[in-house]
XYZ file of C-alpha atoms in Angstrom:
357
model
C -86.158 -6.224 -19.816
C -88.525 -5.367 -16.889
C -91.271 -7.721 -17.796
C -89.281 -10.823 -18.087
C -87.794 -10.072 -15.124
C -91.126 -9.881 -12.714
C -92.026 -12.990 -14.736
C -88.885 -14.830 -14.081
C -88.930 -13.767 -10.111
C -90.866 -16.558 -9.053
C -90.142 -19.321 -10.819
C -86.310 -18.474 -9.285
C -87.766 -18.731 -6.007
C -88.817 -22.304 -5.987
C -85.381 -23.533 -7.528
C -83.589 -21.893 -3.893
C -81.620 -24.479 -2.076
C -82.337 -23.835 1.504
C -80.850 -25.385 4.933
C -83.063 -27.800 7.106
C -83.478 -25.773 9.792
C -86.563 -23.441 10.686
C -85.631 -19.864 12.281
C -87.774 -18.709 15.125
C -88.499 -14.976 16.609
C -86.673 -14.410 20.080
C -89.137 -13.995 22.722
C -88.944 -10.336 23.355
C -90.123 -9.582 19.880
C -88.372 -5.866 20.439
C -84.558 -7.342 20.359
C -82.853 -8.081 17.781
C -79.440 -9.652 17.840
C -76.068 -9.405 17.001
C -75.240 -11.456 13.504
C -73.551 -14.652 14.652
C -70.220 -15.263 13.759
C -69.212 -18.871 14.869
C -69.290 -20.265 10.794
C -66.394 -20.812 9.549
C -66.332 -20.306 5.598
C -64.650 -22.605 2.947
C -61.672 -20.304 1.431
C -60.297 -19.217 -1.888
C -57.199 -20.572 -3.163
C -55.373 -17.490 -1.877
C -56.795 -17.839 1.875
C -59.516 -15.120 1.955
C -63.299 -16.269 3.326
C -64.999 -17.383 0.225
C -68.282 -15.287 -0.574
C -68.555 -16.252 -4.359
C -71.955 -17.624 -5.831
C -75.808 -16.234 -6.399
C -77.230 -14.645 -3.707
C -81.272 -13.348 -5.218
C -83.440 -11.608 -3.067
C -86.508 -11.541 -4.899
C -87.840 -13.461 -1.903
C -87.399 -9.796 0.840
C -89.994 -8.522 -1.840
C -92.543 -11.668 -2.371
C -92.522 -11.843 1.023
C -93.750 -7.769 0.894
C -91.451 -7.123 3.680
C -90.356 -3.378 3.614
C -87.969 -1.453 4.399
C -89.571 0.501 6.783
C -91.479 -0.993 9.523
C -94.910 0.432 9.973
C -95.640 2.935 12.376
C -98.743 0.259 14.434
C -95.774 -1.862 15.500
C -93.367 0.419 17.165
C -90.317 -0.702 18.163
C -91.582 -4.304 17.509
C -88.789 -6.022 15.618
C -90.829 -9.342 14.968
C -94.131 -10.746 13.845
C -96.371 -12.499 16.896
C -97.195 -15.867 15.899
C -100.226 -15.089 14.422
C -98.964 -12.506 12.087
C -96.575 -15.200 11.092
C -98.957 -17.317 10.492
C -100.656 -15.339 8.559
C -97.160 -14.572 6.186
C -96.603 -17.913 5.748
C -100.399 -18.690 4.943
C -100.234 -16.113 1.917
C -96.565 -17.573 0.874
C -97.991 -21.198 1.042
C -101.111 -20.076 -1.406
C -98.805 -18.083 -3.471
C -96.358 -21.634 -4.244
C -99.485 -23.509 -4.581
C -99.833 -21.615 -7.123
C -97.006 -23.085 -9.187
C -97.783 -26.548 -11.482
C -97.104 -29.503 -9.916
C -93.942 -30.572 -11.948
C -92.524 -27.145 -10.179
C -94.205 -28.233 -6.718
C -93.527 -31.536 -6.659
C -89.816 -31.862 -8.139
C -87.970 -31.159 -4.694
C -87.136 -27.325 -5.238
C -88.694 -24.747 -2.501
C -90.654 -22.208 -2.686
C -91.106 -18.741 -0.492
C -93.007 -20.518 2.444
C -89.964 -22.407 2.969
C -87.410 -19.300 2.728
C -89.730 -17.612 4.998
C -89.409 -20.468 7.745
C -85.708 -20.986 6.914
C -84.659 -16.641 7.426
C -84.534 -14.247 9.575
C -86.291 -11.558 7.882
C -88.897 -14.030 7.273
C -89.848 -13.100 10.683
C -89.568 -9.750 10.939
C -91.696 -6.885 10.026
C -89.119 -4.539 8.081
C -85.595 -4.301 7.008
C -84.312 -1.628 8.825
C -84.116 -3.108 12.290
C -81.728 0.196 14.047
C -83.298 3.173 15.220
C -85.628 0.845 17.463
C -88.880 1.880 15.984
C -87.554 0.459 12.339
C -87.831 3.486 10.690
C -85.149 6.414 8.673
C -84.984 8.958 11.097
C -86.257 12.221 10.545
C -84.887 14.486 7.905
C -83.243 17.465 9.004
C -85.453 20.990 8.048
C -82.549 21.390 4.841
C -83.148 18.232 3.366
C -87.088 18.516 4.254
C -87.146 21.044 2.555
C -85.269 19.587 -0.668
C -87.451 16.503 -0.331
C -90.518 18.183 0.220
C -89.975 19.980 -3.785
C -88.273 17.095 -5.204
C -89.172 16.043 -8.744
C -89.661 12.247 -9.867
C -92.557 10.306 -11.117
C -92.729 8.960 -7.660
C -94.535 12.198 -6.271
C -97.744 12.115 -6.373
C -100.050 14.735 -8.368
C -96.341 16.190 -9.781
C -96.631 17.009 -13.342
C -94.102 15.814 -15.761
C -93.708 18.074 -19.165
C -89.792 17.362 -19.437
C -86.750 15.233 -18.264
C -86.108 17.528 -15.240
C -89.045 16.536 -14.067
C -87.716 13.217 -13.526
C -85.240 11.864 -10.676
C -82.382 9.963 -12.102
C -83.971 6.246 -11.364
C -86.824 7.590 -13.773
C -84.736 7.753 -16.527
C -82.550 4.822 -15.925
C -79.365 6.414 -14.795
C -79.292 4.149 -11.332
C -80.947 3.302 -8.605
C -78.196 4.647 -6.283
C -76.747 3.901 -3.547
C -77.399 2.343 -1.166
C -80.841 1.718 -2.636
C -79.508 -0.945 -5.187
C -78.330 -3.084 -2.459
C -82.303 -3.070 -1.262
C -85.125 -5.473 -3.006
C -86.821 -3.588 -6.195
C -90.136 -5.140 -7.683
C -88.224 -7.239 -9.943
C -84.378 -8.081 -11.068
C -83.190 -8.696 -7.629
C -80.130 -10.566 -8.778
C -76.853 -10.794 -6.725
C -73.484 -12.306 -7.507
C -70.008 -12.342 -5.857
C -67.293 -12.432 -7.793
C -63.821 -12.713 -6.030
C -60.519 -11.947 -6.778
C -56.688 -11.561 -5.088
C -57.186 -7.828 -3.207
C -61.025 -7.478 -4.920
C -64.273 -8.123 -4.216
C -67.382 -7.829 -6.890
C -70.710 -7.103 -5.960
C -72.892 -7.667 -9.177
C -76.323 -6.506 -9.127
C -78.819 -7.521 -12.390
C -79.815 -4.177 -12.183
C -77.785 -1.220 -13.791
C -73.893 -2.312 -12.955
C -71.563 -3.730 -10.687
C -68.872 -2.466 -7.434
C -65.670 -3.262 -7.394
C -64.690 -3.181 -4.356
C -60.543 -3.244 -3.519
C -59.288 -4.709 -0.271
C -56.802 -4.007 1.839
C -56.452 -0.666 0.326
C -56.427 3.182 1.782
C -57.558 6.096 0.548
C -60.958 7.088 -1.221
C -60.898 9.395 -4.878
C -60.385 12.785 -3.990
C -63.269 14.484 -3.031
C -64.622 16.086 -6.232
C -64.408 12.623 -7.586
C -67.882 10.986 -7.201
C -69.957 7.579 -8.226
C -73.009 7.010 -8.190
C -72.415 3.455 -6.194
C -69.583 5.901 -4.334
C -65.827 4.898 -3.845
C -65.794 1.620 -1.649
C -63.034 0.108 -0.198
C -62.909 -3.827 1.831
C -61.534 -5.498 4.572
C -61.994 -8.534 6.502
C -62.893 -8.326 10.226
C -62.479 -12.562 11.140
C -64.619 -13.951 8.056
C -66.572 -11.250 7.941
C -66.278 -8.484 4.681
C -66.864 -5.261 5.734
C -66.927 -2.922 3.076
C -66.592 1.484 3.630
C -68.479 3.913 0.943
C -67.864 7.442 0.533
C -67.966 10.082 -2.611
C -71.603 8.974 -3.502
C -73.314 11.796 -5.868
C -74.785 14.396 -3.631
C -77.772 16.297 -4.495
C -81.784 15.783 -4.611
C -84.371 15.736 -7.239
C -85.257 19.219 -6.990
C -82.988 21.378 -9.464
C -83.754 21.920 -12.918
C -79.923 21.007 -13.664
C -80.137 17.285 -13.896
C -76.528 16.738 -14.257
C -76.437 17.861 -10.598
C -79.393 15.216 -9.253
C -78.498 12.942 -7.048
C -80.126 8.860 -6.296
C -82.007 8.858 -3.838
C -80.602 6.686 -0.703
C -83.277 4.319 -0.456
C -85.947 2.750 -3.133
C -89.450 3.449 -2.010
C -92.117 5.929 -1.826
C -89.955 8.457 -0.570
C -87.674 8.290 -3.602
C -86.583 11.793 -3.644
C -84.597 12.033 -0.616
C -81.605 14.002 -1.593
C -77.907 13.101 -0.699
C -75.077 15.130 1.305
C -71.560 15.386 1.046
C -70.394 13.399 3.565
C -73.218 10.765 3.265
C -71.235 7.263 4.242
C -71.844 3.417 4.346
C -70.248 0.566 6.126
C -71.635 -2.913 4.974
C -71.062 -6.161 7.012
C -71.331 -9.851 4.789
C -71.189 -12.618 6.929
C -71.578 -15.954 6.031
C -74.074 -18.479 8.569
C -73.825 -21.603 6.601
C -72.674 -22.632 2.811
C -75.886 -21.079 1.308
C -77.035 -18.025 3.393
C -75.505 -14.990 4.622
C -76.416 -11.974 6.998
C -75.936 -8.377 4.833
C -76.001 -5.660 7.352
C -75.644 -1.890 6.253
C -75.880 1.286 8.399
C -76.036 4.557 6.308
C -75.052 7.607 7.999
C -75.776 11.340 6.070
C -75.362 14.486 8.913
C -76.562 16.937 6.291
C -79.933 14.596 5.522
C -80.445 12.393 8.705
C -80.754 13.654 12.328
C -79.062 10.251 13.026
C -77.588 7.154 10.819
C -79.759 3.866 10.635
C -79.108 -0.344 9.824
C -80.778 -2.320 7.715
C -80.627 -6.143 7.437
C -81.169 -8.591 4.921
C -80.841 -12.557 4.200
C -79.189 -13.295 1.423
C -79.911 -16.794 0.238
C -77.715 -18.749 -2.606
C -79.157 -19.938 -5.662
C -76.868 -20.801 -8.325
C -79.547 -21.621 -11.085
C -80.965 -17.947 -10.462
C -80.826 -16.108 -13.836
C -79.715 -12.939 -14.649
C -81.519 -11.409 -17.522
C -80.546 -8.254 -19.398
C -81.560 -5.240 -18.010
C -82.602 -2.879 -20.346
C -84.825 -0.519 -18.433
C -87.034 1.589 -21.023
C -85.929 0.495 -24.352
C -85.414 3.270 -26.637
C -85.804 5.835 -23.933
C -89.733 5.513 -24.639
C -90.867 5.411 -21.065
C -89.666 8.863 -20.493
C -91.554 10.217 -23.492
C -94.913 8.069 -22.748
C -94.425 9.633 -18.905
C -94.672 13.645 -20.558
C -97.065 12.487 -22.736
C -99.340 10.902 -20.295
C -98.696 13.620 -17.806
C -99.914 16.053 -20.357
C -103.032 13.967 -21.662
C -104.194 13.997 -17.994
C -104.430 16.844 -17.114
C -105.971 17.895 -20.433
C -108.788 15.586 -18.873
C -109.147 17.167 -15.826
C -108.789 20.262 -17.363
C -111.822 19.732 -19.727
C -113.826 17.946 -16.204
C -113.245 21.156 -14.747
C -115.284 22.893 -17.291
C -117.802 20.205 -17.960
C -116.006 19.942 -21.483
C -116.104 16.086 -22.331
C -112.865 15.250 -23.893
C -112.529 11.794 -25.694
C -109.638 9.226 -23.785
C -106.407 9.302 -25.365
């Protein structure tokens, strides 16, 4: 359910588990560098790198970092000091907010992840082109983007279901958005098997992901996650996705819409073809891992783009069902609310008062 998981969110971050050391921002606060790769994983019993466990990220969206990095930094990877300072102020009030018996009971809280992370530091998750930002759309998908239908446009009316993307009505979030931080259910877990690799999110479904294999579904065979395929690079999984659903929110025909790529305000950004993902997971110690994605669409994107994220381990981390809007009512409370407003405004036009509904 979508309340109990906001509710739940928090109280996941203080039970994290987090290593003893602090990060720190380089010194040119414009570089950012390669993942390291000198850990050496535990294994499974059949020999592969061993990636299995909890992996939450509510904290990338406590910490309000986004995905794109606003347009007053430039190509300013990292906070300055001060700005840190400032993020870790607001964390600090936010886990003093907790009771004691949750403060006090050795568990840590999201100042702590965002001393012990990376992307504690930084100012956005996408971290390639340099400025931290999706490059520009292409005039095409503009276009498509520019009439796209979902509750996530502002001032759009909504009278029926094609008036809604397919995240409104709790189809998916797509891909890759699912693999970003949403507002709530932000569970991850890694499952592992001989030649497979399961990427669990709390949130509408799970990948399986085959390794070692060739070959992606035919081409008129799509997903809305996409066909992936796995292989390890040294201890590193690095995982290829093609076939995702193309399309964009604009037709009326929603069994042709298509997810929109990322999660965000610009949640109608339609989907090519040929739109492809390569995703790095590399472990850095026993309970934290680099995930590294660039996306890549030539019919949407002038050029491809990389996002980064921590992923942290947290094994008492609970998933919770995820039932979206129960009985399909939020779709049918979004027309009627649509409707009812502009009723009002209709009647404010004309100086008719109309009573709330």
């Amino acid at each position: 359910m979508k309340r109990i998981g906001m509710v739940w969110a928090p109280l996941a971050l203080l039970a994290q588990p987090y290593p003893a050391v602090a990060q720190e921002a380089p010194e040119d606060l414009a570089s950012v560098s390669p993942v390291r790769t000198d850990y050496v994983p535990a294994k499974t019993e059949w020999g592969d790198p061993d990636l299995r466990g909890t992996w939450p990220i509510e904290h990338v969206n406590e910490a309000r970092i986004p995905i794109e990095r606003e347009e007053e930094f430039g190509t300013r990877a990292w906070l300055t000091p001060e700005e840190y300072a400032e993020r870790l102020k607001k964390a600090q009030d936010s886990d003093g907010g907790f009771s004691a018996d949750l403060r006090n009971n050795g568990t840590s809280g999201l100042a702590d992840w965002i001393e012990r992370t990376e992307i504690g530091h930084r100012n956005s998750m996408i971290i390639d082109p340099p400025d931290g930002r999706r490059p520009a759309l292409l005039p095409d998908a503009r276009t498509r983007h520019e009439s796209g239908r979902a509750s996530w446009v502002e001032g759009q009316p909504i009278d029926w279901v094609t008036d809604l993307d397919i995240w409104d009505r709790c189809v998916s979030p797509g891909f890759p958005a699912a693999m970003f931080s949403f507002p709530y259910e932000n569970g991850i877990r890694v499952f592992q098997s001989p030649g497979y690799v399961v990427i669990d999110r709390a949130m509408l479904g799970a990948r399986i992901i085959p390794l070692g294999k060739e070959g992606h579904w035919p081409a008129a065979v799509r997903g809305w996650m996409g066909s992936s395929l796995g292989h390890w690079e040294g201890n590193t999984l690095v995982v290829e996705t093609t076939n995702i659903v193309p399309g964009d929110s604009a037709t009326y025909d929603v069994a042709k819409r298509a997810a929109s790529p990322t999660y965000d305000v610009d949640q109608a950004i339609p989907v090519g073809p040929d739109a492809k993902a390569v995703e790095r997971l590399t472990m850095l110690d026993p309970d934290r891992l680099i995930y590294e994605i660039t996306y890549s669409d030539p019919d949407v994107f002038s050029a491809p783009w990389t996002a980064r994220l921590d992923w942290v381990r947290d094994e008492n981390y609970q998933f919770f069902e995820f039932a979206c809007h129960e009985g399909n009512s939020q779709v049918r409370h979004m027309i009627n609310s649509s409707r009812a407003q502009r009723k009002l405004d209709a009647a404010a036009a004309t100086g008719v008062e109309q009573a709330t509904p």
